[in-house]
Structures are given as C-alpha cells and as structure tokens.
mmCIF file of C-alpha atoms and ligand atoms in Angstrom:
data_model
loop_
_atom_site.group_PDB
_atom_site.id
_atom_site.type_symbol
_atom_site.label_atom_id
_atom_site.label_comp_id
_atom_site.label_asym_id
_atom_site.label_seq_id
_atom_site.Cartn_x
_atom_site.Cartn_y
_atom_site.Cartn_z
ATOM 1 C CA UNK A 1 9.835 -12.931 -17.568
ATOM 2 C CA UNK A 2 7.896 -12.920 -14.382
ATOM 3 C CA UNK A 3 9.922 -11.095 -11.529
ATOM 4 C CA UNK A 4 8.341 -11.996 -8.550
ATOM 5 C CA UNK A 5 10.696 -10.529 -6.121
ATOM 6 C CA UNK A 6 12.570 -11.757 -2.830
ATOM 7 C CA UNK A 7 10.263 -13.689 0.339
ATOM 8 C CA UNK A 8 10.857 -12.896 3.935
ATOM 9 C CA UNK A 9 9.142 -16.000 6.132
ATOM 10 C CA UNK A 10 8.971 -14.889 9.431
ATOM 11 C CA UNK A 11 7.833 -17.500 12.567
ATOM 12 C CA UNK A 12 5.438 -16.116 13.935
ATOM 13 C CA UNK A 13 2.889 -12.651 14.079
ATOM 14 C CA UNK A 14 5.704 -11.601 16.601
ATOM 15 C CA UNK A 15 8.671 -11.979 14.453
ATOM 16 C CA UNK A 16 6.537 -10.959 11.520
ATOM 17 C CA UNK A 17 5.622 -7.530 12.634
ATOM 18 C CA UNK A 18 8.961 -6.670 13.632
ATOM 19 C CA UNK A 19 10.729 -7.853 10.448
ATOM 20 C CA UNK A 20 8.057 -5.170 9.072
ATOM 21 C CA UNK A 21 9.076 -2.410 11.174
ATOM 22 C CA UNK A 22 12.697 -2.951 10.658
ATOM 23 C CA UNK A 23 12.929 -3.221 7.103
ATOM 24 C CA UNK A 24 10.727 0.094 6.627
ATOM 25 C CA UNK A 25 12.130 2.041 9.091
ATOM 26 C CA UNK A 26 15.815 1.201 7.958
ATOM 27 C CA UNK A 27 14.514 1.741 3.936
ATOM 28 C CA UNK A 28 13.209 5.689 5.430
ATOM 29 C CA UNK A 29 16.398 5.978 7.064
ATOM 30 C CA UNK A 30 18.508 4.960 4.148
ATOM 31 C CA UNK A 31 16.093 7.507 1.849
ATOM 32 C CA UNK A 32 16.238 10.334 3.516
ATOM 33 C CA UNK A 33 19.661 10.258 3.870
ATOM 34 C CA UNK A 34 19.376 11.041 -0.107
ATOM 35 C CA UNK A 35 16.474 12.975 -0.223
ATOM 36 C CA UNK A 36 14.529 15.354 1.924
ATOM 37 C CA UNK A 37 11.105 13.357 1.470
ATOM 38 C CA UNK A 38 9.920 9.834 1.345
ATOM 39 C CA UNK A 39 6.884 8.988 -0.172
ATOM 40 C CA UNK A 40 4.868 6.000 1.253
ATOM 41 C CA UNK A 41 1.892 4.632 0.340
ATOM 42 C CA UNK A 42 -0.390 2.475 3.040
ATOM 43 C CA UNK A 43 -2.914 0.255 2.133
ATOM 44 C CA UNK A 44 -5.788 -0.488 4.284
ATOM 45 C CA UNK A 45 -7.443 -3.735 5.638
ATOM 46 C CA UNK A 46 -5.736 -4.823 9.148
ATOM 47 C CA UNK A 47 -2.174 -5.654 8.237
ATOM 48 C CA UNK A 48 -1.300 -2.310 8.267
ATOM 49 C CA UNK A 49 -2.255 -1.191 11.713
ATOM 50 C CA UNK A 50 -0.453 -3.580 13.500
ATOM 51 C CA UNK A 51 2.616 -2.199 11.962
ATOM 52 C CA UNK A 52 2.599 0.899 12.598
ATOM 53 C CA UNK A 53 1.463 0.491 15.782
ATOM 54 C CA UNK A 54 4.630 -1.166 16.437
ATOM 55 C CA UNK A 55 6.398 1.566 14.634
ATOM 56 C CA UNK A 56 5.404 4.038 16.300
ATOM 57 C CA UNK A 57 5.475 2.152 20.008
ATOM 58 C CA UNK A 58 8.776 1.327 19.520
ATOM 59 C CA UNK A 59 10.609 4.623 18.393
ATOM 60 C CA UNK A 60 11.956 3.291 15.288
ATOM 61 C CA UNK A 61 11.948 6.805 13.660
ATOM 62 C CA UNK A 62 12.719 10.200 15.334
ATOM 63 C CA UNK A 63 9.945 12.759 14.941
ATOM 64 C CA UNK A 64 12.377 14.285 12.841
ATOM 65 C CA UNK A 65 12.529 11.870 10.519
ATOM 66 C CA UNK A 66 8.684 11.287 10.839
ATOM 67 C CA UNK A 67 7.940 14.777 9.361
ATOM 68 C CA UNK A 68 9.976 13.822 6.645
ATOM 69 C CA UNK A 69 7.565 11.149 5.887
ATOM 70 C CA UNK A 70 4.387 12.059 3.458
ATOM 71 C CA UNK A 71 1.941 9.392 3.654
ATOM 72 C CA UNK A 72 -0.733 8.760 0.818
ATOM 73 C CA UNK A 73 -3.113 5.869 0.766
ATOM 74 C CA UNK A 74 -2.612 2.604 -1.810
ATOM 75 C CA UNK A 75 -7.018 2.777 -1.889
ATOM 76 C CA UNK A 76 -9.947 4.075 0.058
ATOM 77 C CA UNK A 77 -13.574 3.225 0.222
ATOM 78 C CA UNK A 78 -16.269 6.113 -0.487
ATOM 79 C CA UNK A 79 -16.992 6.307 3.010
ATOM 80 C CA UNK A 80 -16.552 9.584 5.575
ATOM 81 C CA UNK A 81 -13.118 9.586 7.271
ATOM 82 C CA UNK A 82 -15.375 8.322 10.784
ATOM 83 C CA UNK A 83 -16.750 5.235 8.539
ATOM 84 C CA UNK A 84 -15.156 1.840 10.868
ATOM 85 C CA UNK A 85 -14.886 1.184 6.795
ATOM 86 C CA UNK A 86 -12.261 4.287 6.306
ATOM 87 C CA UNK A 87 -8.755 3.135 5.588
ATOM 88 C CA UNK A 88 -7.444 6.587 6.006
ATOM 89 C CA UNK A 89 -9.843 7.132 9.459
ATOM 90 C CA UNK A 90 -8.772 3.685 10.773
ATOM 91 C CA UNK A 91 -5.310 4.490 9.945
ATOM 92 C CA UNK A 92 -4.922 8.201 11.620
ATOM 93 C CA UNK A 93 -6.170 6.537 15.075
ATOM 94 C CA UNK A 94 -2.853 5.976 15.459
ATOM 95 C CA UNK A 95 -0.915 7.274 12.792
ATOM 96 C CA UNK A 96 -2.363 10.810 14.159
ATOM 97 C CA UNK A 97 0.416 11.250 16.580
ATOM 98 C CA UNK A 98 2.961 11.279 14.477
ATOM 99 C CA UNK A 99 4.083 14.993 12.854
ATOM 100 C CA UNK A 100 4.285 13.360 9.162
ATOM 101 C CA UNK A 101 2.124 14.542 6.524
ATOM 102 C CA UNK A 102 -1.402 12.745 5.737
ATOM 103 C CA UNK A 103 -2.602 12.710 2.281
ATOM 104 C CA UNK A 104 -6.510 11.420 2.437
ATOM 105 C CA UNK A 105 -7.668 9.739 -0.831
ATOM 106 C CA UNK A 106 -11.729 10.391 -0.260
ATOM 107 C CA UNK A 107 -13.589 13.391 1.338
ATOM 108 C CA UNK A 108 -17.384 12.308 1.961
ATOM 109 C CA UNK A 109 -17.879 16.640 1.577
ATOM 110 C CA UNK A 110 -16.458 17.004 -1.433
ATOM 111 C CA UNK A 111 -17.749 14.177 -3.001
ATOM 112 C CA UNK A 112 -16.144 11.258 -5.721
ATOM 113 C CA UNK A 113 -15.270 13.446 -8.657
ATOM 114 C CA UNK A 114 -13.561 16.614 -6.367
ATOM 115 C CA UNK A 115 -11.940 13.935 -4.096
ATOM 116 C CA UNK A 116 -10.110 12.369 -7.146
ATOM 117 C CA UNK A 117 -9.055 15.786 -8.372
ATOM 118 C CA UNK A 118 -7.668 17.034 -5.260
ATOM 119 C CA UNK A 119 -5.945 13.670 -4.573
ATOM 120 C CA UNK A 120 -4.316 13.702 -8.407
ATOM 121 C CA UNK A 121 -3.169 16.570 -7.710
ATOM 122 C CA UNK A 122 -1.777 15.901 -4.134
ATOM 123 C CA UNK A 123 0.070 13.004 -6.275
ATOM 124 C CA UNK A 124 2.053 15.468 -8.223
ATOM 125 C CA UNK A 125 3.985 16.556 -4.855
ATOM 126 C CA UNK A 126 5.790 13.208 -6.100
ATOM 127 C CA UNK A 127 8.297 12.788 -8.364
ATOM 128 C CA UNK A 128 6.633 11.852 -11.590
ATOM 129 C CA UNK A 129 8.018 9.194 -14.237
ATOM 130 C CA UNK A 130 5.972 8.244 -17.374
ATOM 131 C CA UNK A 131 3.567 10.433 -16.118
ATOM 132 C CA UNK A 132 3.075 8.138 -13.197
ATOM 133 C CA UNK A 133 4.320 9.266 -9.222
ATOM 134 C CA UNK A 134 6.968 7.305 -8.144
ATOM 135 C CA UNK A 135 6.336 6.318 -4.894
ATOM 136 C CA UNK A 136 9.767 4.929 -2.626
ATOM 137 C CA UNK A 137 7.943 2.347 -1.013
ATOM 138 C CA UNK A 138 4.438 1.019 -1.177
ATOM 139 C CA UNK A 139 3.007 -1.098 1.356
ATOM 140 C CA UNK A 140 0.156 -3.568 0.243
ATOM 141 C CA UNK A 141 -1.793 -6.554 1.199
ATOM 142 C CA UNK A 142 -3.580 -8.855 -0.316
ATOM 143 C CA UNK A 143 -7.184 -10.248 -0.156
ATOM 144 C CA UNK A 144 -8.000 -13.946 -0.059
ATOM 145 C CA UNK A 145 -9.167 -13.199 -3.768
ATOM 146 C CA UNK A 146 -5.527 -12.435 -4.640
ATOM 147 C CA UNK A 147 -6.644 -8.598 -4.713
ATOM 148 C CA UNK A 148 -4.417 -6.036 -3.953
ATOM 149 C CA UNK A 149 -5.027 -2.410 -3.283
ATOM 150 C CA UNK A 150 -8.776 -2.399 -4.842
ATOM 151 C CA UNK A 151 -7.997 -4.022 -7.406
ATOM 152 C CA UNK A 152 -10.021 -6.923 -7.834
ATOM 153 C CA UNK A 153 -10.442 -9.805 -10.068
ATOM 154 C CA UNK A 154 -13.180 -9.245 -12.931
ATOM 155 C CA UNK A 155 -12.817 -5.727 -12.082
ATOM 156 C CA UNK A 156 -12.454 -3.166 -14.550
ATOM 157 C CA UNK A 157 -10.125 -1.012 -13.232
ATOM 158 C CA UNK A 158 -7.415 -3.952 -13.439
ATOM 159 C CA UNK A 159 -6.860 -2.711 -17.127
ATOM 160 C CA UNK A 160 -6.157 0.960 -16.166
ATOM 161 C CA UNK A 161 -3.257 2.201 -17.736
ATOM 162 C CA UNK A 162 -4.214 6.265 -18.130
ATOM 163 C CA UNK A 163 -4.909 7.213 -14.889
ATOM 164 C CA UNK A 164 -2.447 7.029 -11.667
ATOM 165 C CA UNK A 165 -6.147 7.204 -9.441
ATOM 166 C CA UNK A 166 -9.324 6.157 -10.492
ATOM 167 C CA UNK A 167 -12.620 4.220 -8.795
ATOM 168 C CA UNK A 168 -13.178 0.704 -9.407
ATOM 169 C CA UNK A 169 -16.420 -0.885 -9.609
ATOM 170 C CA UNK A 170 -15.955 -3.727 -7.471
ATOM 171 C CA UNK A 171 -19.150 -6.066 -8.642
ATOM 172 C CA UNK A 172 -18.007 -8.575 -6.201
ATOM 173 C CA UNK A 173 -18.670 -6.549 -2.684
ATOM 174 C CA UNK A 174 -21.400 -4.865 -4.694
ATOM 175 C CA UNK A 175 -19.373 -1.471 -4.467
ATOM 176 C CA UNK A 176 -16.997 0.745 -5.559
ATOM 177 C CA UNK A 177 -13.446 2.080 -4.142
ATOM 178 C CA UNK A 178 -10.863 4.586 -5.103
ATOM 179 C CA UNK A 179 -7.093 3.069 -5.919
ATOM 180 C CA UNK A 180 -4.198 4.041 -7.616
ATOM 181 C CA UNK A 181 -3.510 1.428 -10.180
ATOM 182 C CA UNK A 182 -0.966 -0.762 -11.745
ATOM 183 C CA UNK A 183 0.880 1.153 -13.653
ATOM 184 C CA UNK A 184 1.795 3.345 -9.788
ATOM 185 C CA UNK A 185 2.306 -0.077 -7.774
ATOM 186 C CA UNK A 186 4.537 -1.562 -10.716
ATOM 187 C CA UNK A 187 6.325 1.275 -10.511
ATOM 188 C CA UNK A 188 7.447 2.321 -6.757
ATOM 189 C CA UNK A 189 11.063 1.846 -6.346
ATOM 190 C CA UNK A 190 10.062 -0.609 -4.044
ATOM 191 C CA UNK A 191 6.992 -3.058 -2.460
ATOM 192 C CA UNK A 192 6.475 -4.500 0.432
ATOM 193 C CA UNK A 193 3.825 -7.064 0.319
ATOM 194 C CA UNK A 194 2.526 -7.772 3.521
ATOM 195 C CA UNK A 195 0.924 -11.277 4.112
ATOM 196 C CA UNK A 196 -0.370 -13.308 7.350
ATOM 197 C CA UNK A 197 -2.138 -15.915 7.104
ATOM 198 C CA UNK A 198 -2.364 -19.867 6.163
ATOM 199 C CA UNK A 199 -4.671 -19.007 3.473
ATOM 200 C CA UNK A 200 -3.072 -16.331 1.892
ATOM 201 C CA UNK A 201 0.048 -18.251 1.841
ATOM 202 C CA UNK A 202 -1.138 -20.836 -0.352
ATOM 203 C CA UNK A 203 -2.428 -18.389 -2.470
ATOM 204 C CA UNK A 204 1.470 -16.801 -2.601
ATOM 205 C CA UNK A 205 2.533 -20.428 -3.592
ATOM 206 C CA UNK A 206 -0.046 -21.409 -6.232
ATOM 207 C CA UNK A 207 1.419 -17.654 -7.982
ATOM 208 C CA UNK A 208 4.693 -18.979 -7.144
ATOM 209 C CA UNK A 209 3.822 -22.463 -9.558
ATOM 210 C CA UNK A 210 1.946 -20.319 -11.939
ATOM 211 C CA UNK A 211 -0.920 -22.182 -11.183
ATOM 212 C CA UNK A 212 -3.722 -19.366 -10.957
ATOM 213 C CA UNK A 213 -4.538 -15.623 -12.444
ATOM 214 C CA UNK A 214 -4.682 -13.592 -9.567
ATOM 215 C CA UNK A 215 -4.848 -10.177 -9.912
ATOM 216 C CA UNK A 216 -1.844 -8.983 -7.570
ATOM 217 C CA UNK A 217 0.051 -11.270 -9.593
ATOM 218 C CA UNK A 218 0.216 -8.350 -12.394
ATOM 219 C CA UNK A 219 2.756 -6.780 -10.106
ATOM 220 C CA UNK A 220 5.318 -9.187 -11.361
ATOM 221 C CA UNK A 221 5.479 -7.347 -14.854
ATOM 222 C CA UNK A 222 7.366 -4.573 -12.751
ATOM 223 C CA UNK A 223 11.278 -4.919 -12.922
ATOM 224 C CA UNK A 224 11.029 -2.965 -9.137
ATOM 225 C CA UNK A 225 12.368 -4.648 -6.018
ATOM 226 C CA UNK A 226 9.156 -6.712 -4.712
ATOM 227 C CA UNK A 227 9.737 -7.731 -1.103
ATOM 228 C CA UNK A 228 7.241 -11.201 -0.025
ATOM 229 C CA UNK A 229 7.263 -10.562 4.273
ATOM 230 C CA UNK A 230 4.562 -13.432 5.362
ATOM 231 C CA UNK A 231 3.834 -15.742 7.982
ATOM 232 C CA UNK A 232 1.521 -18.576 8.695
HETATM 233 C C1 6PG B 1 -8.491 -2.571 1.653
HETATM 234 C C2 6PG B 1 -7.058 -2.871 1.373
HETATM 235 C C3 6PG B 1 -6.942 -4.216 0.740
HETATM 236 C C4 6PG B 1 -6.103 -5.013 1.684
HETATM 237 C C5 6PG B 1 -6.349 -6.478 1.509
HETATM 238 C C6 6PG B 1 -5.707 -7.234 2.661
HETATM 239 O O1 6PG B 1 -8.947 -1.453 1.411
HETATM 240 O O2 6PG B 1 -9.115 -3.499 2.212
HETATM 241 O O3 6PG B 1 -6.346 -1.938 0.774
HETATM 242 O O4 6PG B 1 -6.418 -4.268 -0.531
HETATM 243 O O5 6PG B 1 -4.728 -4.736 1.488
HETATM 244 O O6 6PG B 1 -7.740 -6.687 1.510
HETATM 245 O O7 6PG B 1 -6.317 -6.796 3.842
HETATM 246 P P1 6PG B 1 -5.761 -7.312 5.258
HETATM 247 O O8 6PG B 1 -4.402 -6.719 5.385
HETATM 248 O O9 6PG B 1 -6.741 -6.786 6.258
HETATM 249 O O10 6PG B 1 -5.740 -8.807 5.169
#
C-alpha cells in the first residue's frame, strides 16, 4: 500500500511560501508545547532559503521558541562551509541570526570519515527509534531526477538500510554527498515536501499514476504524515 500523503496546491510563489511558513511554524508551536525540543531537518538546493527567509522576516516564531529549535541538515556536499555549493553555509546566511542550534553535516578540517562520526553522534541528541533518530519534521525537495535529499537514482546509497548517515556516490554529477537515508526520512513524524515548479509537478503526477520509479517515491513505504506543498 503506497501512502503518498496529503497535497497542498498553492497559486502562486507568493501564496506558496507562506503556506510553508505557516504550516511549520504552527507544527513548532504545537511541538513544543509537548516537548522542550524540536528537531528539524533542512535540505538544501533553493527551496529552502526562501522559506526561511520569510520565516524569519516575518516573526513567525519568538526567539524563544527559536532556541528551542535544533536544526540538522537532510544532506551536504563535501565542500567547506564558504563553498556557494554548502547547503549548511548557504543556509546560516540567514539562518545565522536566529539563537537556534546549528548542527553542520560536513567539516572540510576534519575531513569525510571524522565529519560522519561527529555528525552520528550529534544525531543521537534525538530521540532514537529502531535505532534510527526520529526527526519531528523534515523538510525536503526534490530534483528534476525525482531525487530527494542526495539520494539519487542508480545511486547506491538508495539501498541503505544500516546507517542513519552515510556518503553517496552520486555517478550522475560525477560526485559524492553526505545524506541521511531512507530509513530517517521514512521515519520523521512528519515531511514536508517542498515543490515549485512546472516540471517538478509533472514529475509529482506521473508518481501519483504510478507511472515512473523515482527515487523520492520510496518515501511512500513510510506510514508517517507526508505533506505535498507545490506550485506551478
Ligand atoms: C541538495 C538538496 C536537494 C534538493 C533538491 C531540490 O543538496 O541539492 O538537498 O536534494 O532538495 O535538489 O532542490 P531545489 O529546492 O533547489 O529545487
């Protein structure tokens, strides 16, 4: 049974963006009046930025409830944090002001195999289950591949099932990125799945008729709340 979760269609980048920004700042709101923490993980590419840009522009959350707020990253290329490539140094040009807490995925100084260590163990801040962290809300995009987080079709790593981090070797771009993998994203207690984007929407509706293997389309063997928020 394929649960491919709830779609959001907003009408236009506008309407899109804040539909985004309400629905997570209402989900932290709703968490940490449960809990003391939420755990969110970002993914990188451009979707995110506009977000929290508007997030953070238009006070959604009080810094109170921002340094409530532990941020980890969905994926990361093997780049320094001042790479234009870095998800996590793209991402803290804005997300910089805010007093949450930053969890990096790579550090260009410590190299591939210390930078996985220290961010498996930064992952154990989270509450575990099946010896997986489980996240309360993960935010992800999707590539015109039907990728999602660095997980890419052909790839390896789209069969990873020990490890909640590992690096993919992406023969595609001809490189190789950090992600967590399925067995974290199919488990969050919840996903947002970001999409903009004529092209990307067909792709959504060609999963939708079971027409195509896409990769991000493995998310639907999660029984978690899967949220669709897209526009043309
Ligand atoms: C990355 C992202 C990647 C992203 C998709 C969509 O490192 O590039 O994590 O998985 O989510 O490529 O990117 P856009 O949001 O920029 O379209």
């Amino acid at each position: 049974m394929r649960k491919i979760g709830n779609f959001i269609s907003a009408s236009d980048t506008g309407e899109w963006i804040s539909v985004c920004c309400e629905m997570l700042s209402i989900r932290i709101k709703e968490t940490l009046a449960q809990q003391t923490q939420f755990y969110l993980a970002i993914s990188g590419g451009n979707t995110p930025k506009v977000i929290f840009e508007q997030l953070i522009k238009s006070n959604y959350l009080s810094n109170d409830e921002w340094q409530k707020v532990q941020f980890f990253w969905v994926d990361e290329r093997l780049v320094p944090t001042d790479s234009p490539e870095s998800n996590f140094g793209n991402a803290m040009l804005f997300l910089k002001q805010l007093p949450a807490k930053f969890h990096s995925m790579y550090d260009a100084a410590l190299g591939e195999d210390a930078s996985l260590e220290r961010y498996r163990s930064a992952l154990q801040v989270i509450p575990q289950s099946n010896g997986f962290p489980l996240f309360d809300l993960i935010l992800l995009g999707m590539g015109e591949d039907g990728h999602t987080a660095s997980l890419f079709p052909q790839s390896a790593g789209l069969d990873e099932t020990k490890e909640a981090v590992f690096i993919n070797e992406i023969t595609s771009l001809k490189s190789r990125r950090m992600t967590l993998s399925f067995p974290v994203l199919l488990q969050a207690k919840e996903s947002f799945i970001l999409l903009n984007g004529v092209k990307k929407i067909s792709i959504m509706q060609e999963m939708i008729a079971g027409e195509q293997a896409y990769p991000i389309e493995n998310l639907f063997r999660g029984n978690n709340p899967k949220h669709w928020i897209y526009c043309k």
